[in-house]
Coordinates of N, CA and C and ligand atoms in Angstrom, one line a residue:
X1 N -25.3 -72.9 9.2 CA -23.9 -72.2 8.8 C -23.9 -71.0 9.7
X2 N -22.9 -70.9 10.7 CA -22.7 -69.7 11.7 C -22.2 -68.7 10.9
X3 N -23.1 -67.4 11.1 CA -22.4 -66.1 10.8 C -22.4 -64.9 11.9
X4 N -22.1 -63.9 11.5 CA -21.9 -62.9 12.4 C -23.6 -62.3 12.7
X5 N -23.8 -62.0 14.1 CA -25.3 -61.7 14.3 C -25.7 -60.6 13.3
X6 N -24.8 -59.5 13.3 CA -25.2 -58.1 12.3 C -25.4 -58.3 11.2
X7 N -24.8 -59.7 10.3 CA -25.3 -60.0 9.2 C -26.5 -60.5 9.0
X8 N -26.9 -61.5 10.1 CA -28.1 -62.2 9.9 C -29.3 -61.2 9.8
X9 N -29.2 -60.3 10.8 CA -30.2 -59.0 11.3 C -30.2 -58.4 10.0
X10 N -29.2 -58.0 9.1 CA -29.3 -57.1 8.0 C -29.8 -58.0 6.7
X11 N -29.5 -59.1 6.9 CA -30.3 -60.2 5.4 C -31.1 -60.3 5.8
X12 N -31.8 -60.4 7.3 CA -33.2 -60.4 7.2 C -34.1 -59.3 6.9
X13 N -33.3 -57.8 6.7 CA -34.1 -56.7 6.4 C -34.6 -55.9 7.6
X14 N -34.0 -56.3 8.5 CA -34.3 -55.7 9.4 C -33.7 -54.7 9.9
X15 N -32.3 -54.3 9.3 CA -31.7 -53.2 9.7 C -30.4 -53.1 8.8
X16 N -29.7 -52.1 8.2 CA -28.2 -51.6 7.5 C -27.4 -52.7 8.9
X17 N -26.3 -53.0 8.0 CA -25.3 -53.8 9.1 C -24.8 -53.0 10.4
X18 N -24.5 -51.6 9.6 CA -24.6 -50.6 10.6 C -25.3 -50.2 11.8
X19 N -26.7 -50.4 11.4 CA -27.7 -50.1 12.5 C -27.9 -51.4 13.3
X20 N -27.7 -52.4 12.4 CA -27.8 -53.8 13.3 C -26.6 -53.9 14.7
X21 N -25.4 -53.2 14.3 CA -24.4 -53.4 15.4 C -25.1 -52.4 16.4
X22 N -25.4 -51.6 16.0 CA -26.4 -50.3 17.2 C -27.3 -51.2 17.9
X23 N -28.2 -52.0 17.1 CA -28.9 -52.6 17.9 C -28.6 -53.7 19.2
X24 N -27.7 -54.5 18.4 CA -26.6 -55.0 19.2 C -26.3 -54.3 20.8
X25 N -25.5 -53.3 20.3 CA -24.7 -52.5 21.5 C -25.9 -51.8 22.5
X26 N -27.0 -52.0 21.8 CA -28.1 -51.2 22.7 C -29.0 -52.5 23.4
X27 N -28.4 -53.6 23.1 CA -29.1 -54.7 24.1 C -30.4 -55.0 23.7
X28 N -31.1 -54.7 22.1 CA -31.7 -54.9 21.9 C -32.3 -56.4 21.2
X29 N -30.8 -57.4 20.9 CA -30.9 -58.2 20.1 C -30.8 -59.9 21.4
X30 N -31.7 -60.5 21.0 CA -31.5 -61.9 21.8 C -31.1 -62.8 20.9
X31 N -30.3 -63.7 21.5 CA -30.3 -65.3 20.7 C -30.7 -66.4 21.8
X32 N -31.8 -67.0 21.2 CA -32.3 -68.1 22.2 C -32.6 -67.3 23.6
X33 N -33.3 -66.4 23.5 CA -34.0 -65.2 24.7 C -32.6 -64.6 25.7
X34 N -31.5 -65.0 25.2 CA -30.6 -64.3 25.9 C -29.7 -62.9 25.5
X35 N -29.5 -62.2 25.9 CA -29.2 -60.6 25.5 C -27.7 -60.9 24.8
X36 N -27.4 -60.6 23.5 CA -26.0 -60.5 23.1 C -25.5 -59.2 22.9
X37 N -24.3 -58.8 23.4 CA -23.8 -57.3 23.2 C -22.6 -57.4 22.6
X38 N -21.9 -58.6 22.4 CA -20.6 -58.8 21.5 C -20.9 -58.9 20.2
X39 N -20.2 -57.9 19.4 CA -20.3 -57.5 18.1 C -20.0 -58.8 17.1
X40 N -19.1 -59.3 17.5 CA -18.3 -60.7 16.9 C -19.3 -61.6 17.0
X41 N -20.1 -62.0 17.7 CA -20.9 -62.8 17.5 C -21.2 -63.8 16.7
X42 N -21.0 -65.1 16.6 CA -21.7 -66.0 15.5 C -22.6 -66.9 15.9
X43 N -23.4 -66.8 14.6 CA -24.7 -67.6 15.1 C -25.3 -68.3 14.3
X44 N -25.7 -69.7 14.3 CA -26.3 -70.3 13.1 C -27.9 -70.1 13.3
X45 N -28.7 -69.3 12.5 CA -29.6 -68.9 12.5 C -30.6 -70.1 12.1
X46 N -30.4 -71.1 11.7 CA -31.1 -72.1 11.4 C -31.3 -72.9 12.8
X47 N -30.6 -73.0 13.7 CA -30.6 -73.7 14.9 C -30.7 -72.9 16.3
X48 N -31.0 -71.4 16.0 CA -31.1 -70.7 17.1 C -32.0 -69.4 16.7
X49 N -32.8 -69.2 17.6 CA -34.0 -68.1 17.5 C -33.2 -66.8 17.8
X50 N -33.0 -66.0 16.8 CA -32.5 -64.7 16.9 C -33.5 -63.7 17.0
X51 N -33.8 -62.4 18.2 CA -34.7 -61.9 18.1 C -34.5 -60.3 18.1
X52 N -35.1 -59.2 17.7 CA -34.8 -57.8 17.7 C -36.0 -57.4 18.5
X53 N -35.9 -56.6 19.5 CA -36.9 -56.3 20.8 C -37.9 -57.4 21.2
X54 N -37.5 -58.5 20.8 CA -38.2 -59.6 21.2 C -39.3 -60.3 20.6
X55 N -38.8 -59.8 19.4 CA -39.6 -60.2 17.8 C -38.5 -61.1 17.2
X56 N -39.0 -62.5 17.2 CA -37.8 -63.2 16.1 C -37.9 -62.9 14.8
X57 N -36.9 -62.8 14.1 CA -36.7 -63.0 13.0 C -37.2 -63.8 11.9
X58 N -37.8 -63.3 11.2 CA -38.5 -64.3 9.7 C -37.8 -64.3 8.7
X59 N -36.9 -65.1 8.5 CA -35.9 -65.1 7.5 C -36.7 -65.3 6.4
X60 N -38.1 -65.6 6.3 CA -38.4 -65.6 4.8 C -39.6 -64.8 4.6
X61 N -39.8 -63.6 5.4 CA -40.5 -62.5 5.2 C -40.8 -62.0 3.7
X62 N -42.0 -61.8 3.3 CA -42.3 -61.6 1.8 C -41.5 -60.0 1.8
X63 N -40.7 -60.0 0.7 CA -40.2 -58.6 0.3 C -41.4 -57.1 0.2
X64 N -40.9 -56.4 0.5 CA -41.6 -55.0 0.5 C -41.0 -53.8 0.0
X65 N -41.4 -53.1 -1.1 CA -40.5 -52.0 -1.5 C -41.6 -50.9 -1.9
X66 N -41.7 -49.9 -0.7 CA -42.6 -48.7 -0.9 C -41.5 -47.8 -1.2
X67 N -42.2 -46.6 -2.1 CA -41.7 -45.3 -2.5 C -42.8 -44.2 -1.6
X68 N -42.2 -43.5 -0.7 CA -42.7 -42.5 0.0 C -42.6 -41.2 -0.2
X69 N -43.3 -40.4 -0.2 CA -43.2 -39.0 -0.3 C -43.2 -38.4 1.3
X70 N -42.1 -38.5 2.0 CA -41.9 -37.6 3.0 C -42.0 -36.2 3.1
X71 N -43.4 -35.9 4.2 CA -43.3 -34.6 4.4 C -42.4 -34.0 5.5
X72 N -42.9 -32.6 5.9 CA -42.1 -32.2 7.2 C -42.4 -32.9 8.3
X73 N -41.6 -32.5 9.4 CA -41.9 -32.9 10.6 C -41.9 -34.5 10.9
X74 N -41.2 -35.0 10.3 CA -41.2 -36.7 10.4 C -39.8 -37.2 10.4
X75 N -39.8 -38.1 11.4 CA -38.2 -38.6 11.4 C -38.4 -39.8 10.4
X76 N -36.9 -39.8 10.1 CA -36.8 -41.2 8.8 C -36.1 -42.1 9.7
X77 N -36.6 -42.8 11.0 CA -36.3 -43.6 11.9 C -37.1 -44.4 12.2
X78 N -36.9 -45.6 12.4 CA -38.4 -46.6 12.2 C -39.0 -46.5 13.9
X79 N -38.1 -45.4 15.0 CA -38.8 -45.6 16.3 C -38.6 -44.5 16.8
X80 N -39.1 -43.7 17.5 CA -38.6 -42.6 18.5 C -39.0 -42.6 19.9
X81 N -37.4 -42.7 20.5 CA -37.9 -42.7 22.1 C -39.0 -41.6 22.3
X82 N -39.0 -40.4 22.0 CA -39.5 -39.4 22.3 C -40.7 -39.5 22.0
X83 N -41.5 -40.4 21.3 CA -42.8 -40.2 20.8 C -43.0 -39.6 19.5
X84 N -42.0 -38.9 18.8 CA -42.4 -38.4 17.5 C -42.6 -39.0 16.4
X85 N -43.4 -38.5 15.6 CA -44.2 -39.3 14.4 C -43.0 -39.9 13.6
X86 N -42.9 -41.0 12.8 CA -41.6 -41.5 12.1 C -42.5 -41.8 10.8
X87 N -41.7 -41.9 10.0 CA -42.0 -42.1 8.4 C -42.9 -43.6 8.6
X88 N -42.9 -44.7 9.5 CA -43.8 -45.9 9.8 C -44.9 -45.6 10.1
X89 N -45.2 -44.1 10.7 CA -46.7 -43.6 11.1 C -47.5 -43.5 9.9
X90 N -46.8 -43.5 8.3 CA -47.2 -42.9 7.2 C -47.8 -44.3 6.3
X91 N -47.3 -45.4 7.2 CA -47.8 -46.6 6.2 C -48.1 -47.8 7.0
X92 N -49.3 -47.3 7.8 CA -49.9 -47.7 8.8 C -50.2 -49.2 8.4
X93 N -50.7 -49.7 7.0 CA -51.4 -50.6 6.5 C -50.4 -52.1 6.4
X94 N -48.9 -51.6 6.5 CA -48.0 -52.4 6.1 C -47.6 -53.4 7.4
X95 N -47.8 -54.6 7.2 CA -47.5 -55.6 8.7 C -46.0 -56.1 8.7
X96 N -45.3 -55.7 7.3 CA -43.7 -56.2 7.5 C -43.1 -55.3 8.1
X97 N -41.9 -55.6 8.7 CA -41.2 -54.5 9.3 C -40.3 -54.2 8.5
X98 N -40.6 -52.9 7.9 CA -39.8 -52.2 6.8 C -38.8 -51.3 7.4
X99 N -37.7 -50.8 6.9 CA -36.9 -50.0 7.4 C -36.5 -48.7 6.3
X100 N -35.9 -47.3 6.5 CA -36.1 -46.7 5.3 C -34.7 -46.6 4.8
X101 N -34.5 -46.9 3.8 CA -33.0 -46.6 3.1 C -32.6 -45.3 3.0
X102 N -31.9 -45.2 4.5 CA -30.9 -43.8 4.1 C -32.1 -43.2 5.3
X103 N -31.6 -41.8 5.5 CA -32.0 -41.2 6.0 C -32.5 -39.7 5.3
X104 N -33.5 -39.0 5.6 CA -34.1 -37.9 5.5 C -34.1 -36.9 6.9
X105 N -33.4 -35.7 6.9 CA -33.9 -34.8 8.1 C -35.4 -34.4 8.4
X106 N -35.2 -34.5 9.6 CA -36.8 -34.4 10.2 C -37.4 -33.3 9.5
X107 N -37.0 -32.1 9.0 CA -37.6 -31.4 8.1 C -37.4 -31.0 6.4
X108 N -36.9 -32.1 6.0 CA -36.5 -32.5 4.7 C -37.7 -33.4 4.1
X109 N -38.3 -33.0 3.2 CA -39.1 -33.5 2.4 C -38.5 -34.4 1.3
X110 N -39.6 -35.3 0.8 CA -39.3 -36.2 -0.3 C -39.0 -37.4 -0.3
X111 N -38.5 -37.9 -1.5 CA -38.4 -39.4 -1.8 C -37.5 -40.4 -0.9
X112 N -38.1 -41.2 -0.2 CA -37.7 -42.0 0.9 C -38.4 -43.4 0.5
X113 N -37.4 -44.4 0.3 CA -37.7 -45.8 0.1 C -37.6 -46.5 1.4
X114 N -38.6 -47.5 1.3 CA -38.5 -48.2 2.6 C -38.8 -49.6 2.4
X115 N -38.2 -50.7 2.8 CA -38.1 -52.0 2.6 C -37.5 -52.5 3.5
X116 N -37.7 -53.9 3.4 CA -37.3 -55.5 4.5 C -36.4 -55.9 3.4
X117 N -36.1 -55.8 2.3 CA -34.9 -56.4 1.6 C -33.7 -55.4 2.0
X118 N -33.0 -56.3 2.9 CA -31.5 -56.1 3.9 C -30.7 -55.8 2.6
X119 N -30.3 -57.1 1.7 CA -29.4 -56.6 0.7 C -29.3 -55.6 -0.5
X120 N -30.9 -55.3 -0.6 CA -30.7 -54.2 -1.7 C -30.6 -53.1 -1.0
X121 N -31.1 -52.9 0.5 CA -30.9 -51.7 0.9 C -29.4 -51.4 1.4
X122 N -28.8 -52.7 1.4 CA -27.2 -52.4 1.4 C -26.6 -51.9 0.6
X123 N -26.8 -52.6 -0.7 CA -26.6 -52.3 -1.8 C -26.7 -50.6 -2.2
X124 N -27.8 -50.3 -1.7 CA -28.1 -49.1 -2.4 C -27.7 -48.1 -1.3
X125 N -26.9 -48.2 -0.4 CA -26.2 -47.4 0.6 C -24.8 -47.7 0.4
X126 N -24.3 -48.3 -0.1 CA -23.0 -48.6 -0.1 C -22.3 -47.3 -0.8
X127 N -21.3 -47.0 -0.1 CA -20.7 -45.8 -1.1 C -20.0 -46.2 -2.5
X128 N -19.7 -47.0 -2.6 CA -19.2 -48.0 -4.3 C -20.2 -47.7 -5.3
X129 N -21.4 -48.0 -5.1 CA -22.4 -47.8 -6.1 C -22.5 -46.5 -6.6
X130 N -22.3 -45.6 -5.6 CA -22.4 -44.1 -5.8 C -23.8 -44.0 -6.4
X131 N -25.3 -44.2 -5.9 CA -26.4 -44.0 -6.3 C -26.7 -42.5 -6.1
X132 N -27.3 -42.3 -7.0 CA -27.5 -40.7 -7.3 C -28.8 -40.1 -6.6
X133 N -28.6 -39.2 -5.8 CA -29.9 -38.0 -5.1 C -30.1 -37.1 -5.7
X134 N -30.9 -36.6 -5.9 CA -31.4 -35.1 -6.2 C -31.9 -34.1 -5.4
X135 N -31.6 -33.3 -5.0 CA -32.4 -32.3 -4.4 C -32.9 -31.1 -4.8
X136 N -33.9 -30.2 -4.2 CA -34.2 -28.8 -4.8 C -33.8 -28.4 -3.0
X137 N -32.8 -27.4 -3.3 CA -32.6 -26.6 -2.2 C -33.3 -25.4 -2.3
X138 N -34.0 -24.6 -1.4 CA -34.2 -23.1 -1.2 C -33.5 -22.7 -0.5
X139 N -32.4 -21.6 -0.7 CA -31.8 -20.8 0.0 C -32.0 -19.6 0.2
X140 N -31.9 -18.5 1.3 CA -31.8 -17.3 1.5 C -31.0 -16.5 0.5
X141 N -31.3 -15.8 0.0 CA -30.1 -14.8 -0.9 C -29.9 -15.3 -2.5
X142 N -28.8 -14.4 -2.9 CA -28.2 -15.2 -4.1 C -27.3 -15.9 -4.3
X143 N -27.3 -17.7 -4.9 CA -26.2 -18.3 -4.8 C -24.9 -17.9 -6.0
X144 N -23.9 -17.1 -5.7 CA -23.3 -16.5 -6.7 C -22.0 -17.3 -7.4
X145 N -21.6 -17.2 -8.4 CA -20.9 -18.1 -9.0 C -19.8 -18.8 -8.3
X146 N -19.2 -18.0 -7.2 CA -17.7 -18.7 -6.5 C -18.4 -19.7 -5.8
X147 N -19.6 -19.8 -5.3 CA -20.4 -20.8 -4.3 C -20.6 -22.1 -5.4
X148 N -21.3 -21.7 -6.6 CA -21.5 -22.8 -7.6 C -20.2 -23.6 -7.9
X149 N -18.8 -22.7 -7.9 CA -18.1 -23.4 -8.2 C -17.4 -24.3 -7.4
X150 N -17.7 -24.0 -6.4 CA -17.3 -24.5 -4.9 C -17.8 -25.8 -5.0
X151 N -19.3 -25.9 -5.1 CA -20.1 -26.8 -4.9 C -19.7 -28.0 -6.0
X152 N -19.6 -27.4 -7.0 CA -19.2 -28.3 -8.2 C -17.5 -28.7 -8.2
X153 N -16.9 -28.5 -7.2 CA -15.4 -28.8 -7.4 C -15.3 -29.9 -6.0
X154 N -16.4 -29.4 -5.2 CA -16.0 -30.2 -3.8 C -15.9 -29.4 -2.8
X155 N -16.3 -29.6 -1.6 CA -16.4 -28.4 -0.6 C -16.0 -29.3 0.7
X156 N -15.2 -28.4 1.8 CA -14.4 -29.1 2.9 C -15.6 -29.0 4.0
X157 N -16.0 -30.2 4.0 CA -16.9 -30.4 5.4 C -16.0 -30.8 6.7
X158 N -16.5 -31.0 7.9 CA -15.6 -31.4 9.1 C -15.3 -33.0 9.2
X159 N -16.2 -33.3 7.8 CA -15.7 -35.2 7.7 C -15.3 -35.5 6.7
X160 N -14.5 -34.3 5.8 CA -13.6 -34.1 4.7 C -14.3 -33.7 3.6
X161 N -13.7 -33.6 2.4 CA -14.0 -33.2 1.0 C -15.4 -34.2 0.6
X162 N -16.2 -33.1 0.2 CA -17.1 -33.9 -1.1 C -16.7 -34.1 -2.1
X163 N -17.4 -35.0 -2.8 CA -17.2 -35.2 -4.5 C -17.8 -34.3 -4.9
X164 N -17.6 -34.2 -6.2 CA -18.2 -32.8 -7.1 C -19.6 -33.1 -7.2
X165 N -20.7 -32.1 -6.7 CA -22.0 -32.2 -7.1 C -22.5 -31.5 -8.5
X166 N -23.1 -32.0 -8.8 CA -23.8 -31.5 -10.2 C -25.2 -30.3 -9.7
X167 N -24.8 -28.9 -10.4 CA -25.6 -28.1 -9.2 C -26.0 -27.1 -10.4
X168 N -27.4 -26.7 -10.5 CA -27.7 -25.8 -11.3 C -28.9 -24.6 -10.7
X169 N -28.7 -23.3 -10.8 CA -29.8 -22.7 -10.4 C -31.2 -22.8 -10.7
X170 N -32.2 -23.0 -10.3 CA -33.4 -23.1 -11.0 C -34.0 -21.6 -11.1
X171 N -34.0 -20.8 -9.8 CA -34.8 -19.5 -9.8 C -34.0 -18.7 -9.0
X172 N -33.9 -17.7 -8.9 CA -33.8 -16.6 -8.0 C -34.6 -15.4 -8.0
X173 N -35.7 -15.1 -6.9 CA -36.5 -14.2 -6.9 C -36.4 -13.9 -5.3
X174 N -37.2 -12.8 -5.3 CA -38.0 -12.1 -3.9 C -36.7 -12.5 -2.9
X175 N -35.0 -12.7 -3.3 CA -34.8 -12.5 -2.0 C -34.3 -14.2 -1.7
X176 N -34.7 -15.1 -2.7 CA -34.5 -16.6 -2.3 C -34.0 -17.2 -3.6
X177 N -32.9 -18.3 -3.5 CA -32.6 -18.9 -4.9 C -33.0 -20.1 -4.3
X178 N -33.5 -21.0 -5.7 CA -33.3 -22.7 -5.6 C -32.8 -23.3 -6.6
X179 N -32.0 -24.1 -5.8 CA -31.1 -24.7 -6.8 C -31.4 -26.4 -6.6
X180 N -31.1 -27.0 -7.8 CA -31.1 -28.5 -7.9 C -29.7 -28.9 -7.5
X181 N -29.3 -30.1 -6.8 CA -27.9 -30.3 -6.6 C -28.3 -32.0 -6.9
X182 N -27.1 -32.6 -7.3 CA -27.1 -33.9 -7.5 C -25.7 -34.7 -6.9
X183 N -26.1 -35.2 -6.0 CA -24.6 -36.2 -5.2 C -24.9 -37.4 -5.4
X184 N -24.2 -38.0 -5.1 CA -24.2 -39.6 -4.9 C -23.7 -39.9 -3.1
X185 N -22.9 -39.3 -2.5 CA -22.7 -39.3 -1.3 C -24.0 -39.5 -0.6
X186 N -23.8 -39.8 0.9 CA -25.0 -40.1 1.6 C -24.4 -39.8 3.2
X187 N -23.9 -38.3 3.3 CA -23.4 -38.0 4.6 C -24.5 -37.3 5.5
X188 N -24.7 -37.4 6.5 CA -25.6 -37.0 7.4 C -25.6 -35.1 7.0
X189 N -26.9 -34.8 6.8 CA -27.2 -33.5 7.0 C -26.4 -32.8 5.7
X190 N -25.7 -33.6 4.7 CA -24.6 -33.1 3.7 C -25.3 -32.3 2.5
X191 N -26.6 -31.7 2.2 CA -27.0 -30.5 1.2 C -26.7 -29.4 2.2
X192 N -27.5 -29.5 3.2 CA -27.5 -28.4 4.2 C -25.9 -27.9 4.6
X193 N -25.1 -28.7 4.9 CA -23.9 -28.3 5.3 C -22.9 -27.7 4.0
X194 N -23.2 -28.7 2.9 CA -22.4 -28.1 1.8 C -22.8 -26.5 1.6
X195 N -24.0 -26.3 1.8 CA -24.6 -24.8 1.1 C -23.9 -24.1 2.5
X196 N -24.1 -24.5 3.7 CA -23.6 -23.5 4.8 C -22.1 -23.1 4.6
X197 N -21.5 -24.1 4.1 CA -19.8 -24.3 3.9 C -19.2 -23.1 2.8
X198 N -20.3 -23.0 1.9 CA -20.3 -21.7 0.8 C -21.3 -20.4 1.1
X199 N -21.5 -20.4 2.3 CA -21.9 -19.4 3.1 C -23.7 -19.0 2.8
X200 N -24.3 -20.2 2.4 CA -25.8 -20.0 1.9 C -26.4 -20.8 3.0
X201 N -27.9 -20.3 3.5 CA -28.8 -20.9 4.5 C -29.9 -21.6 3.7
X202 N -30.0 -22.7 3.7 CA -30.7 -23.5 3.4 C -32.0 -23.4 4.0
X203 N -33.0 -23.3 3.7 CA -34.5 -22.8 4.5 C -35.6 -24.1 4.1
X204 N -35.4 -24.6 2.9 CA -36.1 -25.7 2.4 C -35.2 -26.8 1.9
X205 N -35.8 -28.0 1.7 CA -34.7 -29.0 1.2 C -35.9 -30.2 0.8
X206 N -36.0 -30.3 -0.3 CA -36.6 -31.7 -0.9 C -35.9 -32.7 -2.0
X207 N -35.8 -33.8 -1.6 CA -35.3 -35.0 -2.3 C -36.4 -35.2 -3.3
X208 N -35.9 -34.6 -4.8 CA -36.7 -35.2 -5.6 C -36.6 -36.5 -6.3
X209 N -35.2 -36.8 -6.8 CA -35.0 -38.4 -7.2 C -34.4 -39.0 -6.1
X210 N -34.0 -40.5 -6.5 CA -33.2 -41.2 -5.8 C -33.0 -42.6 -6.8
X211 N -31.4 -42.4 -7.2 CA -31.6 -43.8 -8.1 C -32.6 -43.8 -9.4
X212 N -32.8 -42.4 -9.7 CA -33.7 -42.2 -11.1 C -35.2 -42.4 -10.4
X213 N -35.4 -43.1 -9.6 CA -37.2 -43.0 -9.0 C -37.2 -41.6 -8.8
X214 N -38.6 -41.1 -9.1 CA -39.1 -39.8 -9.2 C -40.3 -39.7 -8.0
X215 N -40.8 -38.7 -7.7 CA -42.2 -38.6 -7.0 C -43.3 -38.5 -7.9
X216 N -43.0 -38.6 -9.2 CA -44.6 -38.2 -10.0 C -45.7 -39.4 -9.6
X217 N -46.8 -38.3 -9.3 CA -48.1 -39.1 -9.0 C -47.9 -39.3 -7.2
X218 N -47.0 -39.4 -6.2 CA -46.9 -39.5 -5.2 C -47.2 -38.1 -4.4
X219 N -48.4 -37.8 -4.0 CA -48.2 -36.6 -3.3 C -48.0 -36.5 -1.8
X220 N -47.5 -35.8 -1.2 CA -46.9 -35.4 0.0 C -47.6 -36.5 1.2
X221 N -46.8 -37.0 2.1 CA -47.3 -37.8 3.0 C -48.1 -39.4 2.2
X222 N -48.2 -39.4 1.0 CA -48.4 -40.9 0.3 C -47.6 -41.8 -0.3
X223 N -47.9 -42.7 -0.5 CA -46.5 -43.9 -0.8 C -47.4 -44.6 -1.6
X224 N -46.2 -45.4 -2.5 CA -46.9 -46.4 -3.3 C -45.9 -47.3 -3.6
X225 N -46.0 -48.7 -4.0 CA -44.9 -49.9 -4.3 C -44.1 -49.7 -5.1
X226 N -43.5 -50.0 -5.1 CA -42.4 -50.0 -6.4 C -42.9 -51.1 -7.2
X227 N -42.9 -50.9 -8.8 CA -43.1 -52.0 -9.7 C -42.1 -52.9 -9.7
X228 N -42.3 -54.2 -10.2 CA -41.5 -55.4 -10.5 C -40.4 -54.9 -11.0
X229 N -40.5 -54.3 -12.4 CA -39.2 -53.8 -13.0 C -38.4 -52.7 -12.3
X230 N -39.2 -52.0 -11.5 CA -38.6 -50.9 -10.8 C -37.6 -51.7 -10.0
X231 N -38.0 -52.7 -8.8 CA -37.5 -53.2 -8.1 C -36.2 -54.2 -8.6
X232 N -36.5 -54.6 -10.1 CA -35.3 -55.3 -11.0 C -34.5 -54.5 -11.3
X233 N -34.5 -53.4 -11.5 CA -33.4 -52.5 -12.1 C -32.8 -52.1 -10.7
X234 N -33.2 -51.8 -9.8 CA -32.4 -51.1 -8.3 C -31.7 -52.9 -8.0
X235 N -31.8 -53.9 -8.1 CA -31.1 -54.9 -7.7 C -30.1 -55.2 -8.6
X236 N -30.4 -54.7 -10.2 CA -29.4 -55.0 -10.8 C -28.3 -53.8 -10.9
X237 N -29.1 -52.8 -10.5 CA -27.6 -51.5 -10.1 C -26.9 -52.1 -8.9
X238 N -27.4 -52.8 -8.1 CA -26.7 -52.9 -6.9 C -25.5 -54.3 -6.8
X239 N -25.7 -54.7 -8.0 CA -25.2 -55.9 -8.4 C -26.0 -57.6 -7.8
X240 N -27.1 -57.2 -7.6 CA -28.0 -58.2 -7.0 C -28.4 -59.0 -8.2
X241 N -28.8 -60.3 -8.3 CA -29.6 -61.0 -9.0 C -31.1 -60.5 -9.1
X242 N -31.5 -61.4 -10.2 CA -33.2 -61.0 -10.2 C -34.1 -61.4 -9.0
Ligands
URA1 N1 -28.4 -33.7 3.0 C1 -29.4 -32.8 4.3 O1 -28.7 -31.7 4.3 N2 -30.5 -33.3 4.7 C2 -31.2 -34.6 4.2 O2 -32.2 -34.6 5.0 C3 -30.7 -35.3 2.8 C4 -29.4 -34.7 2.3

């Protein structure tokens, strides 16, 4: 059956569909050894060899689901042209080609899922699923009532209004405040930009929960596999069968 190249790549767990399009544009995708740059290209994966960076896509690779506690100073991309440390450097024993589910900034710490299950990744990242992410932000100064109200109502960013966030102040001392923020959108640098928009400067940011998974028992820089039950719950959340 012929399917769009980006769909084949994302279903094999190589990347989300959007990231697959970027791979195609970057000339990293070949079909039977020929570089394909046309996004609309349709291919029958059963009859042709699709490869990314010269590596053929293995359609039946075992699914791997990891929960990583990302430290600071680490990129959440699979690869970096400038040789900086990426989250994949923290999982050296995993031979499957896994990818982060979404992104955390270089200096944001916290919970990041890694998987080669493209369908689950796409489901978790799809805006309509409204998957909840919880962050703890440490900001300079006091977060006043006006700022809290704005965050809870929606903040105008350069890419549009944010959906209302659930926000509560956890601590205020020594010129710093800490707040827990729960959002379901996943825009680039969203939490930092939301605070900046209400006049607060985020100096530390940690993601403490994703889709109700927590970091319990996972030290910074360490990771664990998801349990079967956890994977089943995520699959059910995203409308996938067991
Ligand atoms: N929001 C941010 O600002 N940064 C992250 O890494 C995640 C959410």
